[in-house]
Coordinates of C-alpha atoms and ligand atoms in Angstrom, one line a residue:
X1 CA 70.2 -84.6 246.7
X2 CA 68.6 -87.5 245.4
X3 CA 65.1 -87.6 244.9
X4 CA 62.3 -90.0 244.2
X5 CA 60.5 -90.2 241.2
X6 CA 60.2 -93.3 239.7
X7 CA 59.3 -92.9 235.7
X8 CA 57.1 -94.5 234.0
X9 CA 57.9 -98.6 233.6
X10 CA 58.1 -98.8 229.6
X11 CA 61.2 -97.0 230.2
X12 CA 63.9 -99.7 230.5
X13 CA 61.5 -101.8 228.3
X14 CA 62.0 -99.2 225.5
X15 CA 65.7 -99.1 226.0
X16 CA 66.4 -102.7 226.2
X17 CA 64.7 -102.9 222.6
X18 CA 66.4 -99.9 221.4
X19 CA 69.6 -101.8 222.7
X20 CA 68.8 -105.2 220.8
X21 CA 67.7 -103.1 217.7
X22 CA 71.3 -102.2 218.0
X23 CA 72.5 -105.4 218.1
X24 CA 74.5 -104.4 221.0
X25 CA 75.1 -106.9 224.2
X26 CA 74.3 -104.2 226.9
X27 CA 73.9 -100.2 227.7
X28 CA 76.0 -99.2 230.8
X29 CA 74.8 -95.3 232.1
X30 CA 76.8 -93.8 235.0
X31 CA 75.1 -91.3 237.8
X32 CA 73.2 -88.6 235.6
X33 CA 70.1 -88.0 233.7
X34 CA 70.3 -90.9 231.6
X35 CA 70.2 -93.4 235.1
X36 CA 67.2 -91.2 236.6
X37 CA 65.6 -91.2 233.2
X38 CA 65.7 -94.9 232.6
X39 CA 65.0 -95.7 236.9
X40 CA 64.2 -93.0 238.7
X41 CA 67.2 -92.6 240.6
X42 CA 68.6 -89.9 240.5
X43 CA 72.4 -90.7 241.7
X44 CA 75.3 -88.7 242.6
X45 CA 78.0 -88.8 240.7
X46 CA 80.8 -89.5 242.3
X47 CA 84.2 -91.7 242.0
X48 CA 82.1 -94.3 243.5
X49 CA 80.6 -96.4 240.5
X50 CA 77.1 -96.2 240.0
X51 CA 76.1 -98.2 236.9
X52 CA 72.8 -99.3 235.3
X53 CA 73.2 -102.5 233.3
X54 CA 70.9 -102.8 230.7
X55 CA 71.2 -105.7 228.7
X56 CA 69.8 -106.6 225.2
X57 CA 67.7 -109.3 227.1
X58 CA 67.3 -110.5 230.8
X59 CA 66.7 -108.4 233.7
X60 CA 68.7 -104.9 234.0
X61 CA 71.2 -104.7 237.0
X62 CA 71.6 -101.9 238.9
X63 CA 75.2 -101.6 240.4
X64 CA 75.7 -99.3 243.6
X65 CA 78.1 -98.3 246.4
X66 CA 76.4 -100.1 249.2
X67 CA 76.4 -97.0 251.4
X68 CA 73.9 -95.8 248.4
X69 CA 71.5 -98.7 248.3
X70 CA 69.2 -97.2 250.7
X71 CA 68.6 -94.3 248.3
X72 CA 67.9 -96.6 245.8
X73 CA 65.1 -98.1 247.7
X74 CA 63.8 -94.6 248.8
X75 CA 63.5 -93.6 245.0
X76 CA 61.1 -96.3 244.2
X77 CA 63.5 -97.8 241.7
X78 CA 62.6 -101.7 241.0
X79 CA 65.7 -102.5 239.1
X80 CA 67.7 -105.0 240.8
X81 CA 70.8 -104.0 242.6
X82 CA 73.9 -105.2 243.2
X83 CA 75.4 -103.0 245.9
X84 CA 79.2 -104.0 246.5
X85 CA 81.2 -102.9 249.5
X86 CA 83.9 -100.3 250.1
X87 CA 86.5 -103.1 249.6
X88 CA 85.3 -104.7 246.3
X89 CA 86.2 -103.6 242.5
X90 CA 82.7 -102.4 241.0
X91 CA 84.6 -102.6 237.6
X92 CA 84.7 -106.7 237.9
X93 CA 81.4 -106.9 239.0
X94 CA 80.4 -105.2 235.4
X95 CA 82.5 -107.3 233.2
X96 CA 81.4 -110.2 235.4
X97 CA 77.5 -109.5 234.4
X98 CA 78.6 -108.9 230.8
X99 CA 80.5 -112.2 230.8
X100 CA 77.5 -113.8 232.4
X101 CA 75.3 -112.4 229.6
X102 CA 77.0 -113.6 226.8
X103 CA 79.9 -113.6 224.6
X104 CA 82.1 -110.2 224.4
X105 CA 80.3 -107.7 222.3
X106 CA 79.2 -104.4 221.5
X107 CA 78.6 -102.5 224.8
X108 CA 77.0 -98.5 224.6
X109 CA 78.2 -96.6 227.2
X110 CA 76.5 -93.6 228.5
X111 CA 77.8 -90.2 227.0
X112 CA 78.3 -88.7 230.7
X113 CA 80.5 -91.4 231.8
X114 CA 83.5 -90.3 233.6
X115 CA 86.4 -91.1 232.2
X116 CA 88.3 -92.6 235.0
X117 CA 85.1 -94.6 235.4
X118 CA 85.6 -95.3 231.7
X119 CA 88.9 -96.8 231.7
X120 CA 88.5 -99.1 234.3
X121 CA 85.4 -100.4 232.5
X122 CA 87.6 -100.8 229.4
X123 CA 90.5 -102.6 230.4
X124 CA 88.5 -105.0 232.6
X125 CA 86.3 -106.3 229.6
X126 CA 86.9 -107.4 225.9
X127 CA 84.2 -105.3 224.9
X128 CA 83.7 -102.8 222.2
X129 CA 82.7 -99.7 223.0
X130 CA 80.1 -97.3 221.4
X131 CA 78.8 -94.3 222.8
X132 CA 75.3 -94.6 223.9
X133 CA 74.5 -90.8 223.0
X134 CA 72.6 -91.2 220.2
X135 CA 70.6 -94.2 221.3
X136 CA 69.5 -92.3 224.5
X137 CA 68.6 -89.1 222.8
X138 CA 66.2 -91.6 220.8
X139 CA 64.7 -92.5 223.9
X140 CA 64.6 -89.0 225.5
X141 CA 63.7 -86.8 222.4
X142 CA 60.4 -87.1 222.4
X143 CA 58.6 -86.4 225.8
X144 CA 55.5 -88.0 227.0
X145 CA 52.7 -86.3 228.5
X146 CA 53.3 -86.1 232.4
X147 CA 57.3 -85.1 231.0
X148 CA 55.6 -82.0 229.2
X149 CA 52.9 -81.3 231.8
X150 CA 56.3 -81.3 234.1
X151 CA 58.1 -79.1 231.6
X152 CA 55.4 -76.7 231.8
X153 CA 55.1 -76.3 235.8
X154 CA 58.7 -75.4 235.2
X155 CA 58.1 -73.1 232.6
X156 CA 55.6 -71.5 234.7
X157 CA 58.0 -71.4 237.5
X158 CA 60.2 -69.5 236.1
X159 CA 58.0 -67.1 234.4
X160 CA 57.2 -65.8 237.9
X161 CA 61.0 -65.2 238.6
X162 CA 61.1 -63.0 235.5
X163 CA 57.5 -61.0 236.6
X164 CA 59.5 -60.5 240.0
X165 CA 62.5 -59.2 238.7
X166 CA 61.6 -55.4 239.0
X167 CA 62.4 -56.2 242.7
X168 CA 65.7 -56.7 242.3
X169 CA 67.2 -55.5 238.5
X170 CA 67.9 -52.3 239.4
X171 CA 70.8 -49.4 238.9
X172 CA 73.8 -49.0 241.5
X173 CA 73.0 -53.1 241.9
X174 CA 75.9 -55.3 240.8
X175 CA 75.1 -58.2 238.6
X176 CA 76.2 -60.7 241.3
X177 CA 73.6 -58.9 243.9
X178 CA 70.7 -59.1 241.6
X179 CA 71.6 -63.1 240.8
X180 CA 71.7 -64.0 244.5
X181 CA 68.1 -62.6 244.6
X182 CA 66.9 -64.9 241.8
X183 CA 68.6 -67.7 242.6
X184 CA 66.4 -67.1 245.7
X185 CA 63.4 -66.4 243.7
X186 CA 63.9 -69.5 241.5
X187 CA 63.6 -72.1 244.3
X188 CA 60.8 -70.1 246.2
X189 CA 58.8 -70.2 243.1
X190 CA 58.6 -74.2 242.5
X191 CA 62.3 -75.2 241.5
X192 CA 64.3 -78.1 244.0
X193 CA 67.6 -76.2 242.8
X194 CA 69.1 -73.0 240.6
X195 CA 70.8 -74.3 237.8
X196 CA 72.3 -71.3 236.4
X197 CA 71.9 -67.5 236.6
X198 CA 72.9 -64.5 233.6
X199 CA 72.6 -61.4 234.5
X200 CA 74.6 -59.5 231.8
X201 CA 74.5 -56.0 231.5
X202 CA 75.8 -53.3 229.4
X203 CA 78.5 -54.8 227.5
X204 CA 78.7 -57.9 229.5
X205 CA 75.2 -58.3 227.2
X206 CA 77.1 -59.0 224.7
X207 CA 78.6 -62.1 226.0
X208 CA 75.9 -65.0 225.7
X209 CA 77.1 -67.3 228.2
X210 CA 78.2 -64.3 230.5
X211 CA 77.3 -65.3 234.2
X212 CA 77.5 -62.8 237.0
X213 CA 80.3 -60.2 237.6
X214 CA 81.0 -57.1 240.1
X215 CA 79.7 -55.0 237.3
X216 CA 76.9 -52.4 238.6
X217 CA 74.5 -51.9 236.5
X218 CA 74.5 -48.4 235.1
X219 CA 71.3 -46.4 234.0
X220 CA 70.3 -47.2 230.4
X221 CA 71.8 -50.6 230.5
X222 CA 70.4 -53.6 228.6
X223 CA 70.5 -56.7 230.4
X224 CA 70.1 -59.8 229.6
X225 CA 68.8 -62.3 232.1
X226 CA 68.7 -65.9 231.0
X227 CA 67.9 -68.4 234.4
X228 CA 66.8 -71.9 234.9
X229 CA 66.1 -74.2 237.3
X230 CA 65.6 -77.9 238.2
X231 CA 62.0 -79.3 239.7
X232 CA 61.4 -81.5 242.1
X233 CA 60.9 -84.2 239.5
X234 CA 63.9 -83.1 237.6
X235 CA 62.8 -81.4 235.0
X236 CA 64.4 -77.8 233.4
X237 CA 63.2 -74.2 233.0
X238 CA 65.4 -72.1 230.8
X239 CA 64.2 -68.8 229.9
X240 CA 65.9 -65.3 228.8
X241 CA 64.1 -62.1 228.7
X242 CA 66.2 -58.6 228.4
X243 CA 65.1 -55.9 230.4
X244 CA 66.2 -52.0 230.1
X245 CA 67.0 -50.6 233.8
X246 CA 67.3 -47.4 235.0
X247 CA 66.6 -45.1 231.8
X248 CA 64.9 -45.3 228.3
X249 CA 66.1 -47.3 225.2
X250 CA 67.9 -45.6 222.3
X251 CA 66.5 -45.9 219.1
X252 CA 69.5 -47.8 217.7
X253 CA 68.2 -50.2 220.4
X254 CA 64.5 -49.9 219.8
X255 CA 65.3 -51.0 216.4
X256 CA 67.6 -54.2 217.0
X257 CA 65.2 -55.4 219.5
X258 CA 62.2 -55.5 217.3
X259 CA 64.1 -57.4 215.0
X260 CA 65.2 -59.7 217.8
X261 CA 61.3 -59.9 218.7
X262 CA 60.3 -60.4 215.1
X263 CA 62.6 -63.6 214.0
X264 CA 62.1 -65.5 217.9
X265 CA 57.7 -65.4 217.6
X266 CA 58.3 -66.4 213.5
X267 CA 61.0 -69.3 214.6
X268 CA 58.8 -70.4 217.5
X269 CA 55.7 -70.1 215.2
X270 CA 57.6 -72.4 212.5
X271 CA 57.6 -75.3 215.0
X272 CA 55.3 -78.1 213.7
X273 CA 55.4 -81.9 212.8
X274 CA 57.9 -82.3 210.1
X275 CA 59.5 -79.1 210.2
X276 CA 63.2 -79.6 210.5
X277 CA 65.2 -78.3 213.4
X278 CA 67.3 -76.7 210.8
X279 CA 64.4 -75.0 209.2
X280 CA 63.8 -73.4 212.8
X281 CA 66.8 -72.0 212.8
X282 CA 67.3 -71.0 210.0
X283 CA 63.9 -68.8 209.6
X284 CA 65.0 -67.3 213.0
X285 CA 68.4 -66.2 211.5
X286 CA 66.8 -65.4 208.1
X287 CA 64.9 -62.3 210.0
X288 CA 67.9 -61.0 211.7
X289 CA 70.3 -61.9 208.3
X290 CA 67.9 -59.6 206.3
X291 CA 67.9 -56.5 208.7
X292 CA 71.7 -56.5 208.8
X293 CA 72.3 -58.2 212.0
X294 CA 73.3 -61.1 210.7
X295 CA 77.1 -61.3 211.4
X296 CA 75.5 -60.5 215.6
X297 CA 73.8 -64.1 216.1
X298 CA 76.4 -66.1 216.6
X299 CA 74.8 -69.3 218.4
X300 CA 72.5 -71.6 217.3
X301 CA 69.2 -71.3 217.8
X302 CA 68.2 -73.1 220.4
X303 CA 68.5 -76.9 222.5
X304 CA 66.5 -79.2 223.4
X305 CA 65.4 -79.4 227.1
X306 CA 64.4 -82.1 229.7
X307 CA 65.8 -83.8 232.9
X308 CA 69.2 -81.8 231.0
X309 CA 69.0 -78.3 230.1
X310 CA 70.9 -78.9 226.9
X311 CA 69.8 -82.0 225.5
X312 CA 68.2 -83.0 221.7
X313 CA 67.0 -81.9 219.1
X314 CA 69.8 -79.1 219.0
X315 CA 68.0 -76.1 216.9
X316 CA 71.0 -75.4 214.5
X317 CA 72.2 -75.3 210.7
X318 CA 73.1 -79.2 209.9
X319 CA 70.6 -80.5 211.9
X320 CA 67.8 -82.2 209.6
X321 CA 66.0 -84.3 211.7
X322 CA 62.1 -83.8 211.3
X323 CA 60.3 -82.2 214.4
X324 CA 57.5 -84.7 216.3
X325 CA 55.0 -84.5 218.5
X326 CA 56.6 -84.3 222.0
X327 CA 60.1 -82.8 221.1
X328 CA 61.2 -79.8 223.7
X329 CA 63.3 -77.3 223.2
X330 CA 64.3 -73.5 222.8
X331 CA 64.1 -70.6 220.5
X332 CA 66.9 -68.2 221.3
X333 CA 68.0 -65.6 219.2
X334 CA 70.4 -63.2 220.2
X335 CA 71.6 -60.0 218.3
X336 CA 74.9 -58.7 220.2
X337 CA 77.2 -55.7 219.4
X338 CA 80.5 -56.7 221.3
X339 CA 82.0 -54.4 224.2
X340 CA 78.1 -52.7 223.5
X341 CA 75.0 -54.7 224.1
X342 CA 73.1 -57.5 223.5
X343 CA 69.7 -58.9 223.6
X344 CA 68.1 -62.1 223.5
X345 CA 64.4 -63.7 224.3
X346 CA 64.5 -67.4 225.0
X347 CA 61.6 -69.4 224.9
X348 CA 60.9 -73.3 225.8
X349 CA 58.3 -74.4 223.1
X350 CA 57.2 -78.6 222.6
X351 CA 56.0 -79.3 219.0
X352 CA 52.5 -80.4 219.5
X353 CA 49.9 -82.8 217.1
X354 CA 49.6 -79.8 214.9
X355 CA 52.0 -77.3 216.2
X356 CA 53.6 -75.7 218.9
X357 CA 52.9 -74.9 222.7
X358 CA 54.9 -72.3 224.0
X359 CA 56.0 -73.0 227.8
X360 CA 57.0 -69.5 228.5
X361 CA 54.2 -66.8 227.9
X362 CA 55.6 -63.5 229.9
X363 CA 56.0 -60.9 228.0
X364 CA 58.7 -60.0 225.4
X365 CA 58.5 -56.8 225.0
X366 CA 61.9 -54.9 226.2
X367 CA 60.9 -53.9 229.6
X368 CA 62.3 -50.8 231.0
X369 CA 62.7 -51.1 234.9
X370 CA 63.9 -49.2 237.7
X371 CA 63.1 -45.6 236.1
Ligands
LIG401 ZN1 68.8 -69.9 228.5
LIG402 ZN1 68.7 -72.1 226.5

């Protein structure tokens, strides 16, 4: 449900530059985690329209169902509203503010939109439309102190689900059983919600965004266990350890694994200023290349990671951009041997001043349970 946190005030200030730098008339963002970004509200998205104006100059609108205005208030938001009633087109009141603004123009639109939200914004303006994707990541890349003091209670958060999960990752357990007991675990330790839940074991390993199944967990199974949650203030944890339950490791494993260690501490010790996010990547896969592996990492390295769990600087091949001071995001390896096993060890890092701060600090070692 929605919660109240208003951000910081430069916010909107920074976008509505960002938006004249542009040369664009106005940014529209739908219910998401642009809106609560840029307000504080943190609306639900629904086929109701809930749309922040922000224009290039003059004073941001916020447009709301007027059963939702009350929320608005509760969340501390400032921004003034326009809430319109059950009977009125939300979709004219927009292209009325943009025609009150100016001229048609160059409108951004918010990457999350929906579509049927979308087209009715289309057709009733003479706009033109860009997407808004890259102009927010600008905005939300680099994280300011209380968003990576944030990041870090939910790093630590969920660094206690994964010291608990000798509790409940055991053999005879199905993967579905042992994820009902985290998603417990990952509110009880300091999230608002679960966001998501892997448990994949044996070959289900294998399969990166695997999520639960029937499967029961057999002794000697690797499993990985990638889980994340959402704070309070609505900020992400995301981390992935891989545990060996009910029996010891083979050496074939022993051996992958220490590769898989090896490349995730050198590509989270690569993170400083002016590294690019490519170089990350690519020092991760270099490790696992050189032992053989190679053709078994087939994802990126990592995402970055805010009020989204996937947002910029994505940690992949391609992806130039220079690290700063402030950026969050993961290092993520994986080595998988299909219909087999898997491993990976995922860790939340922010390049710092002259470095990196890792948010996750458990260990990651392959920890045998339930034996
Ligand atoms: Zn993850
Ligand atoms: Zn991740």
């Amino acid at each position: 449900m929605p919660t109240t946190h208003a951000p910081t005030a430069d916010r909107l200030d920074r976008a509505q530059r960002a938006v004249a730098e542009a040369g664009w008339q106005a940014l529209l963002v739908s219910a998401g985690t642009d809106m609560r970004y840029l307000t504080g509200y943190n609306a639900h998205a629904s086929e109701r329209l809930t749309c922040l104006v922000v224009p290039a100059q003059g004073a941001p609108l916020l447009v709301v169902p007027v059963l939702e205005a009350p929320m608005v208030e509760a969340a501390g938001t400032t921004t003034a509203l326009h809430a319109w009633s059950e009977t009125d087109d939300p979709f004219a009141v927009v292209a009325a503010h943009l025609r009150e603004i100016g001229a048609p123009g160059t409108v951004g639109i918010g990457n999350r939109m929906w579509a049927e939200h979308v087209r009715q914004l289309t057709s009733a303006t003479e706009a033109t439309w860009e997407l808004a994707g890259p102009l927010m990541a600008q905005l939300r890349m680099r994280k300011d102190d209380a968003e990576a003091a944030a990041l870090l209670r939910a790093g630590q958060a969920i660094d206690r689900v994964h010291a608990r999960m000798a509790e409940w990752l055991l053999p005879g357990r199905n993967e579905r059983e042992v994820g009902k007991d985290i998603a417990e675990a990952i509110v009880a330790e300091g999230h608002e919600h679960a966001e998501f839940i892997i448990v994949g074991s044996g070959p289900n390993a294998a399969s990166p965004h695997h999520l639960l199944s029937d499967r029961v967990i057999g002794a000697g199974d690797m499993v990985v266990v990638d889980i994340g949650g959402v704070t309070e203030d609505g900020y992400c944890s995301d981390s992935t350890r891989t545990y060996l339950v009910g029996g010891q490791p083979t050496t074939e494993m022993l051996d992958f694994y220490a590769v898989l260690q090896a490349a995730q501490d050198a590509a989270c010790l690569a993170v400083t200023p002016g590294v690019t996010a490519e170089a990350v990547d690519a020092t991760a896969r270099e490790i696992i290349a050189e032992a053989g592996y190679g053709p078994n990492f087939i994802h990126r390295t990592g995402h970055g990671i805010g009020l989204d769990v996937h947002e910029d600087p994505y940690i992949v091949s391609g992806n130039d951009l220079p690290l700063e001071p402030g950026m969050a995001f993961s290092v993520e390896p994986g080595i998988y041997f299909a219909g087999r096993f898997g491993a990976r060890i995922e860790d939340i890092v922010i390049c710092t001043a002259d470095g990196v701060a890792r948010l996750n600090v458990g260990t990651r070692d392959l920890v045998t349970l339930g034996s």
